XYZ file of C-alpha atoms in Angstrom:
480
model
C 45.255 -23.486 -12.675
C 43.636 -26.909 -12.842
C 41.340 -27.414 -9.821
C 38.864 -30.020 -8.656
C 35.328 -28.556 -8.472
C 33.763 -30.398 -5.569
C 30.266 -29.158 -6.365
C 30.171 -30.580 -9.869
C 32.418 -33.624 -9.382
C 34.347 -32.634 -12.495
C 37.562 -30.814 -13.370
C 37.461 -27.179 -14.413
C 39.846 -24.266 -14.882
C 39.316 -21.921 -11.961
C 41.312 -19.322 -10.025
C 41.268 -19.970 -6.269
C 39.027 -17.556 -4.376
C 37.104 -16.189 -7.338
C 33.350 -16.574 -7.655
C 32.218 -19.940 -8.997
C 29.694 -18.365 -11.378
C 31.953 -15.912 -13.190
C 35.548 -16.371 -11.987
C 37.018 -17.821 -15.157
C 38.017 -14.464 -16.624
C 39.627 -13.163 -13.400
C 43.256 -13.554 -12.294
C 42.843 -12.699 -8.616
C 40.135 -13.114 -5.987
C 37.756 -10.326 -5.082
C 38.892 -8.077 -2.243
C 37.256 -9.203 1.016
C 35.660 -5.800 1.620
C 34.425 -5.558 -1.978
C 32.969 -9.051 -1.606
C 30.916 -7.899 1.361
C 30.142 -4.512 -0.180
C 28.764 -5.936 -3.409
C 26.955 -8.942 -1.936
C 23.173 -8.789 -1.771
C 22.381 -12.114 -0.138
C 21.843 -10.405 3.210
C 18.586 -8.957 1.898
C 17.725 -10.654 -1.378
C 17.337 -14.026 0.336
C 13.756 -12.844 0.829
C 13.339 -13.781 -2.833
C 14.360 -17.403 -2.211
C 10.985 -19.072 -2.654
C 10.240 -17.034 -5.776
C 13.714 -17.877 -7.096
C 12.979 -21.573 -6.677
C 9.538 -21.131 -8.236
C 11.097 -19.440 -11.266
C 13.812 -22.094 -11.568
C 11.308 -24.938 -11.494
C 9.334 -23.298 -14.299
C 12.532 -22.643 -16.262
C 13.669 -26.259 -15.934
C 10.229 -27.504 -16.931
C 10.311 -25.353 -20.050
C 13.874 -26.414 -20.949
C 12.809 -30.060 -20.813
C 9.740 -29.347 -22.922
C 11.867 -27.812 -25.701
C 14.503 -30.561 -25.470
C 17.362 -28.643 -23.854
C 17.132 -30.819 -20.728
C 16.160 -34.466 -20.519
C 13.180 -35.466 -18.422
C 15.532 -37.092 -15.915
C 17.595 -33.907 -15.634
C 14.416 -31.869 -15.177
C 13.164 -34.190 -12.458
C 16.506 -34.153 -10.633
C 16.540 -30.338 -10.706
C 12.922 -29.992 -9.555
C 13.338 -32.544 -6.760
C 16.564 -30.920 -5.624
C 14.972 -27.481 -5.600
C 12.068 -28.874 -3.599
C 14.468 -30.189 -0.974
C 16.267 -26.838 -0.856
C 12.929 -25.066 -0.412
C 12.301 -27.275 2.594
C 15.707 -26.358 4.057
C 14.942 -22.658 3.620
C 11.465 -22.938 5.143
C 12.857 -24.830 8.137
C 15.636 -22.270 8.613
C 18.362 -24.849 7.912
C 19.808 -23.314 4.745
C 23.338 -21.923 5.068
C 23.679 -18.601 3.252
C 27.121 -17.524 2.045
C 28.287 -13.988 1.272
C 30.964 -15.482 -0.963
C 28.218 -16.618 -3.332
C 26.975 -13.015 -3.564
C 23.225 -13.426 -3.897
C 20.187 -15.622 -3.430
C 20.483 -17.057 -6.944
C 24.029 -18.381 -6.673
C 23.477 -19.646 -3.134
C 20.572 -21.784 -4.298
C 22.300 -22.907 -7.487
C 25.455 -23.898 -5.597
C 23.412 -25.861 -3.087
C 21.544 -27.568 -5.928
C 24.836 -28.581 -7.524
C 25.964 -29.863 -4.139
C 22.917 -32.086 -4.049
C 22.581 -33.366 -7.610
C 25.992 -32.798 -9.187
C 26.702 -31.484 -12.675
C 23.016 -31.473 -13.606
C 22.596 -28.563 -11.201
C 24.892 -26.480 -13.400
C 22.592 -27.027 -16.361
C 19.744 -25.143 -14.679
C 21.201 -21.781 -15.715
C 21.104 -22.683 -19.417
C 19.311 -19.990 -21.412
C 19.058 -17.428 -18.642
C 21.140 -14.837 -16.784
C 21.005 -13.482 -13.282
C 19.764 -10.295 -14.951
C 16.485 -11.770 -16.156
C 16.369 -14.137 -13.178
C 16.380 -11.386 -10.567
C 13.929 -9.262 -12.551
C 11.575 -12.249 -12.625
C 12.048 -13.009 -8.937
C 11.246 -9.441 -7.915
C 8.086 -9.414 -9.998
C 6.959 -12.750 -8.543
C 7.695 -11.493 -5.034
C 5.959 -8.161 -5.534
C 2.949 -9.845 -7.098
C 2.610 -12.114 -4.054
C 3.037 -9.195 -1.662
C 0.511 -7.038 -3.505
C -2.027 -9.786 -2.875
C -1.228 -9.668 0.847
C -1.495 -5.865 0.886
C -4.796 -6.060 -0.960
C -6.206 -8.480 1.618
C -5.437 -6.006 4.422
C -6.857 -3.136 2.364
C -10.068 -5.092 1.854
C -10.306 -5.712 5.612
C -9.888 -2.012 6.312
C -12.488 -1.007 3.730
C -14.954 -3.544 5.102
C -14.400 -2.215 8.623
C -14.921 1.378 7.533
C -18.130 0.548 5.675
C -19.560 -1.334 8.651
C -18.650 1.466 11.060
C -20.141 4.069 8.719
C -23.438 2.198 8.705
C -23.483 2.105 12.501
C -22.740 5.825 12.671
C -25.079 6.966 9.877
C -27.161 9.064 12.301
C -24.313 10.382 14.456
C -24.046 14.138 13.938
C -20.676 15.859 14.039
C -19.272 19.111 12.684
C -17.837 19.148 9.212
C -14.775 21.352 8.838
C -13.030 23.520 6.307
C -9.762 25.156 7.374
C -10.299 23.096 10.568
C -13.096 25.550 11.406
C -16.688 24.442 11.932
C -18.429 24.618 8.561
C -21.613 22.552 8.323
C -23.013 19.591 10.224
C -22.394 16.165 8.731
C -22.689 12.659 10.066
C -19.806 10.585 11.359
C -20.842 7.860 8.941
C -20.563 10.293 6.043
C -17.063 11.273 7.156
C -15.987 7.643 7.430
C -17.246 6.972 3.920
C -15.059 9.813 2.683
C -12.106 7.818 4.005
C -13.498 4.742 2.289
C -13.610 6.594 -1.032
C -9.905 7.393 -0.697
C -9.142 3.738 -0.097
C -11.349 2.646 -2.997
C -9.144 4.674 -5.339
C -6.046 3.189 -3.703
C -7.478 -0.271 -4.258
C -8.008 0.387 -7.965
C -4.487 1.791 -8.300
C -3.051 -1.274 -6.547
C -4.800 -3.701 -8.880
C -3.833 -1.633 -11.904
C -0.205 -1.660 -10.750
C -0.376 -5.443 -10.377
C -1.184 -5.770 -14.085
C 2.146 -4.184 -15.015
C 4.011 -6.212 -12.405
C 2.601 -9.383 -13.940
C 4.849 -9.375 -17.032
C 7.681 -11.928 -17.311
C 11.308 -10.905 -18.030
C 12.646 -14.487 -17.982
C 14.155 -15.438 -21.324
C 15.683 -12.026 -21.917
C 18.902 -13.539 -20.510
C 21.637 -10.956 -19.923
C 20.171 -8.383 -22.312
C 19.801 -9.833 -25.826
C 17.867 -13.052 -25.383
C 19.368 -16.516 -25.879
C 20.297 -18.812 -28.740
C 18.576 -21.778 -27.090
C 15.117 -22.709 -28.444
C 13.230 -21.539 -25.367
C 9.479 -21.050 -25.236
C 8.809 -18.004 -23.093
C 5.037 -18.374 -23.346
C 5.292 -21.765 -21.643
C 7.347 -20.304 -18.791
C 4.984 -17.350 -18.446
C 2.011 -19.691 -18.216
C 3.736 -21.881 -15.625
C 4.482 -18.827 -13.473
C 1.076 -17.226 -13.891
C 2.376 -14.205 -15.785
C 0.019 -12.517 -18.207
C 2.656 -12.455 -20.948
C 6.421 -12.378 -21.572
C 8.095 -8.971 -21.756
C 8.373 -7.818 -25.385
C 11.912 -6.412 -25.429
C 14.929 -8.111 -23.882
C 16.828 -4.889 -23.173
C 13.884 -3.348 -21.365
C 12.993 -6.599 -19.603
C 16.231 -6.796 -17.610
C 16.618 -3.085 -16.889
C 13.033 -2.015 -16.159
C 12.121 -1.183 -12.581
C 9.060 0.915 -13.413
C 6.875 -1.629 -11.654
C 8.735 -1.129 -8.365
C 8.561 2.645 -8.716
C 4.875 2.440 -9.563
C 4.190 0.337 -6.494
C 6.110 2.811 -4.341
C 3.953 5.576 -5.840
C 0.747 3.651 -5.114
C 2.036 3.011 -1.599
C 2.882 6.680 -1.098
C -0.618 7.806 -2.058
C -2.123 5.114 0.163
C 0.047 6.139 3.119
C -0.826 9.777 2.459
C -4.486 8.818 2.898
C -3.771 6.817 6.050
C -1.776 9.780 7.351
C -4.711 12.144 6.804
C -6.952 9.717 8.647
C -4.340 9.454 11.401
C -4.234 13.229 11.820
C -7.988 13.346 12.344
C -7.919 10.414 14.754
C -5.191 12.118 16.778
C -7.216 15.326 16.913
C -10.477 13.578 17.716
C -9.022 11.647 20.660
C -7.671 14.809 22.266
C -9.305 16.524 25.246
C -9.969 19.508 22.996
C -12.212 17.444 20.687
C -13.252 14.295 22.577
C -15.014 12.941 19.487
C -13.879 9.315 19.713
C -12.260 6.723 21.935
C -9.632 4.309 20.688
C -9.270 0.947 22.445
C -6.492 0.839 25.007
C -4.689 -1.877 23.042
C -3.911 0.647 20.294
C -2.609 3.314 22.667
C 0.186 3.770 25.195
C 0.721 5.837 28.308
C 3.335 8.275 29.561
C 6.295 7.413 31.751
C 5.747 10.563 33.807
C 2.112 11.655 33.307
C -0.216 8.916 34.567
C -3.350 10.433 33.015
C -2.067 10.195 29.428
C -3.519 7.912 26.766
C -1.522 8.468 23.622
C -2.846 7.470 20.157
C 0.448 5.859 19.181
C -0.827 3.734 16.293
C -2.181 6.627 14.192
C 0.786 8.792 15.172
C 3.246 6.139 14.019
C 1.361 5.536 10.768
C 1.490 9.279 10.160
C 5.245 9.175 10.750
C 5.891 6.139 8.560
C 4.362 7.958 5.605
C 7.553 9.986 5.184
C 9.564 6.787 5.163
C 7.604 5.477 2.164
C 7.856 8.830 0.370
C 11.626 8.563 0.809
C 11.710 5.132 -0.804
C 9.780 6.440 -3.802
C 12.284 9.258 -4.282
C 15.152 6.817 -3.760
C 13.897 4.479 -6.478
C 13.277 7.331 -8.898
C 16.787 8.638 -8.279
C 18.257 5.140 -8.607
C 16.880 4.784 -12.121
C 17.169 8.305 -13.474
C 20.635 8.031 -15.076
C 21.010 4.351 -15.870
C 21.787 3.408 -19.464
C 20.300 0.228 -20.895
C 20.503 -2.553 -19.937
C 21.262 -4.011 -16.473
C 23.610 -2.160 -14.106
C 24.831 -3.020 -10.624
C 22.922 0.028 -9.353
C 19.776 -2.083 -9.616
C 20.886 -4.100 -6.631
C 19.731 -1.061 -4.637
C 16.096 -1.533 -5.699
C 15.310 -4.326 -3.251
C 15.738 -2.841 0.215
C 13.507 0.202 -0.414
C 10.930 -2.001 -2.138
C 10.980 -4.560 0.686
C 10.668 -1.873 3.347
C 7.848 -0.162 1.470
C 5.950 -3.443 1.314
C 6.526 -4.172 4.999
C 5.507 -0.667 6.033
C 2.337 -0.538 3.946
C 1.247 -4.007 5.019
C 1.803 -3.276 8.713
C 0.089 0.123 8.581
C -2.940 -1.385 6.859
C -3.076 -4.243 9.356
C -2.958 -1.808 12.273
C -5.789 0.263 10.803
C -7.849 -2.769 9.798
C -7.648 -4.022 13.389
C -8.244 -0.617 14.993
C -10.930 1.092 12.905
C -13.836 -1.299 13.640
C -13.186 -0.811 17.355
C -13.495 3.019 17.265
C -16.211 4.278 19.603
C -17.862 7.616 18.891
C -18.639 10.068 21.689
C -21.926 11.183 20.254
C -22.742 13.874 22.809
C -19.381 15.603 22.314
C -19.746 15.481 18.542
C -23.266 16.864 18.686
C -22.304 19.701 21.003
C -19.352 20.622 18.795
C -21.623 20.699 15.739
C -24.079 22.916 17.635
C -21.351 25.464 18.268
C -19.865 27.590 15.512
C -23.079 28.458 13.641
C -22.831 25.323 11.505
C -26.376 25.799 10.130
C -25.639 29.280 8.757
C -25.641 27.997 5.175
C -29.024 26.374 5.809
C -30.428 29.760 6.823
C -29.005 31.308 3.645
C -30.585 28.562 1.549
C -33.884 29.121 3.366
C -33.806 32.825 2.487
C -33.035 32.055 -1.166
C -36.022 29.737 -1.321
C -38.054 32.694 0.010
C -36.978 34.837 -2.924
C -33.922 36.590 -1.479
C -30.915 36.835 -3.803
C -28.064 34.659 -2.569
C -25.629 37.555 -2.010
C -28.252 39.403 0.011
C -29.000 36.211 1.930
C -25.300 35.834 2.640
C -25.246 39.364 4.113
C -28.345 38.743 6.230
C -26.941 35.554 7.690
C -23.619 37.273 8.388
C -25.485 39.911 10.410
C -27.374 37.153 12.252
C -24.124 35.406 13.152
C -22.604 38.683 14.374
C -25.660 39.141 16.590
C -25.303 35.586 17.882
C -21.674 36.157 18.750
C -22.576 39.252 20.749
C -25.447 37.520 22.532
C -23.802 34.128 22.951
C -26.539 32.345 21.008
C -26.519 29.844 18.193
C -28.897 30.509 15.297
C -31.206 27.740 16.476
C -31.361 29.355 19.946
C -32.574 32.751 18.678
C -36.229 33.666 18.849
C -38.276 34.276 15.736
C -38.363 38.001 16.504
C -34.580 38.102 16.848
C -34.166 36.467 13.449
C -36.818 38.633 11.785
C -34.919 41.826 12.672
C -32.568 40.845 9.829
C -35.228 39.763 7.304
C -39.013 39.873 7.472
C -39.335 36.849 5.136
C -38.291 34.561 7.980
C -41.178 32.550 9.423
C -41.641 29.917 12.129
C -40.682 27.097 9.753
C -37.093 28.396 9.735
C -36.386 26.302 12.827
C -36.856 23.129 10.793
C -33.650 23.939 8.919
C -31.742 25.467 11.822
C -31.641 22.222 13.801
C -28.684 19.916 13.210
C -30.985 17.037 12.365
C -32.857 19.141 9.826
C -29.607 20.337 8.280
C -28.138 16.884 7.637
C -31.491 15.415 6.557
C -31.971 18.194 3.993
C -28.946 17.005 2.006
C -30.845 14.019 0.746
C -29.126 13.277 -2.560
C -26.420 10.895 -3.716
C -23.176 11.922 -2.075
C -25.034 13.907 0.587
C -24.804 13.538 4.339
C -28.443 12.607 5.042
C -28.507 9.398 7.127
C -30.518 7.508 4.514
C -27.995 8.528 1.872
C -25.115 7.403 4.102
C -26.682 3.973 4.500
C -27.314 3.746 0.756
C -23.737 4.814 0.018
C -22.398 2.196 2.431
C -24.447 -0.457 0.658
C -23.114 0.620 -2.738
C -19.557 0.631 -1.414
C -19.965 -2.887 -0.081
C -21.317 -4.086 -3.427
C -18.509 -2.368 -5.340
C -15.904 -3.934 -3.055
C -17.448 -7.376 -3.513
C -17.413 -6.911 -7.295
C -13.753 -5.875 -7.178
C -12.903 -8.975 -5.169
C -14.681 -11.215 -7.663
C -12.898 -9.558 -10.589
C -9.515 -9.999 -8.932
């Protein structure tokens, strides 16, 4: 049927009710439910600014190679700029009938500038367009996530320096093992995040590859210059293979993997924060603004922020598995299944960013309860290994020293005494090589100070490690 196309101000063959971008081959309109079921504009409109960014670069390149005139390029770029303003002001009218963010923007552009708007899609497909938009979006969001990660690392390093001398028990199997410092423990968290930071930046390198120009799957016959477009968009290079370019979602899966490991680390930190705020530990206080109370128990102060971060970890794990499953059986090249990549990716980004922001705000405000930590470290015979090391230095074989210390601990349990509380005579009943200087290693301060090597828990080493971590973080920021 011959129909007036109001958008383009020209006549075209078109079946009423079918989609403006592909309806020519169809003899009946899409079922109303199918239209809603297959539409993605409800969520992919988050890509709008990146879609406009990609279209401006594409139009610029098309003019440079002579496919568009300079006037056509300028009309397209100006029109897209006006549409960007509408979107930013919340004035843009999104339509499910136009399926996705790409066709909504293109239709609005054609509304504004006429037939020239239809020329924008020359030499590209929605397949390479959406793949480019997602990469641009993820690249921008990775930079936001990195900024929050940097804030958290900076906060941890500063807190570790302040707590370099604060003694607390170190645990294995959640049983008292050896005394450490709170600063040393915090720097262990920082090391986890340092690895996450490196993984995030490494992931960004693989995100920063441009699919645009692959068109639907085989490239295009137009004389495009993909290197120009890549440079305009800040991509490191164009994707090498057109089939892979439109169908690859490795970068989204990789980010979900990076996010899962990062959330796993935040969850481990959360578990310790929850334990440490409890009446059974009383190691730290969290500011009231990061906690809530109980509707029935007025004495409660619940560590909701770390609990919720711990819970959200499973959500991100689920998105990783969902993306892996989404891609596991897809043949090359693009398939409609890939529409399902956006919501899990978007939610992963939102979750990671918010969890990092919560921690970056909360961690610097943690207050240690030094007396409770010290008393907990004093209990549980945490200097037993120091006594064994002392005996070895006196010529006792380590296995024999281990036995002697075990007997000393058994005695302490019967008498209700820590090793440091026993008299010299009480200790010497287990080994006559023990002398008065043993008490220098049986104190908590002596124990932590004795581990005076890189990676050790001695306060001077903690301060040195914090300084190195700060320098490494600064170097990473400069490199990025």
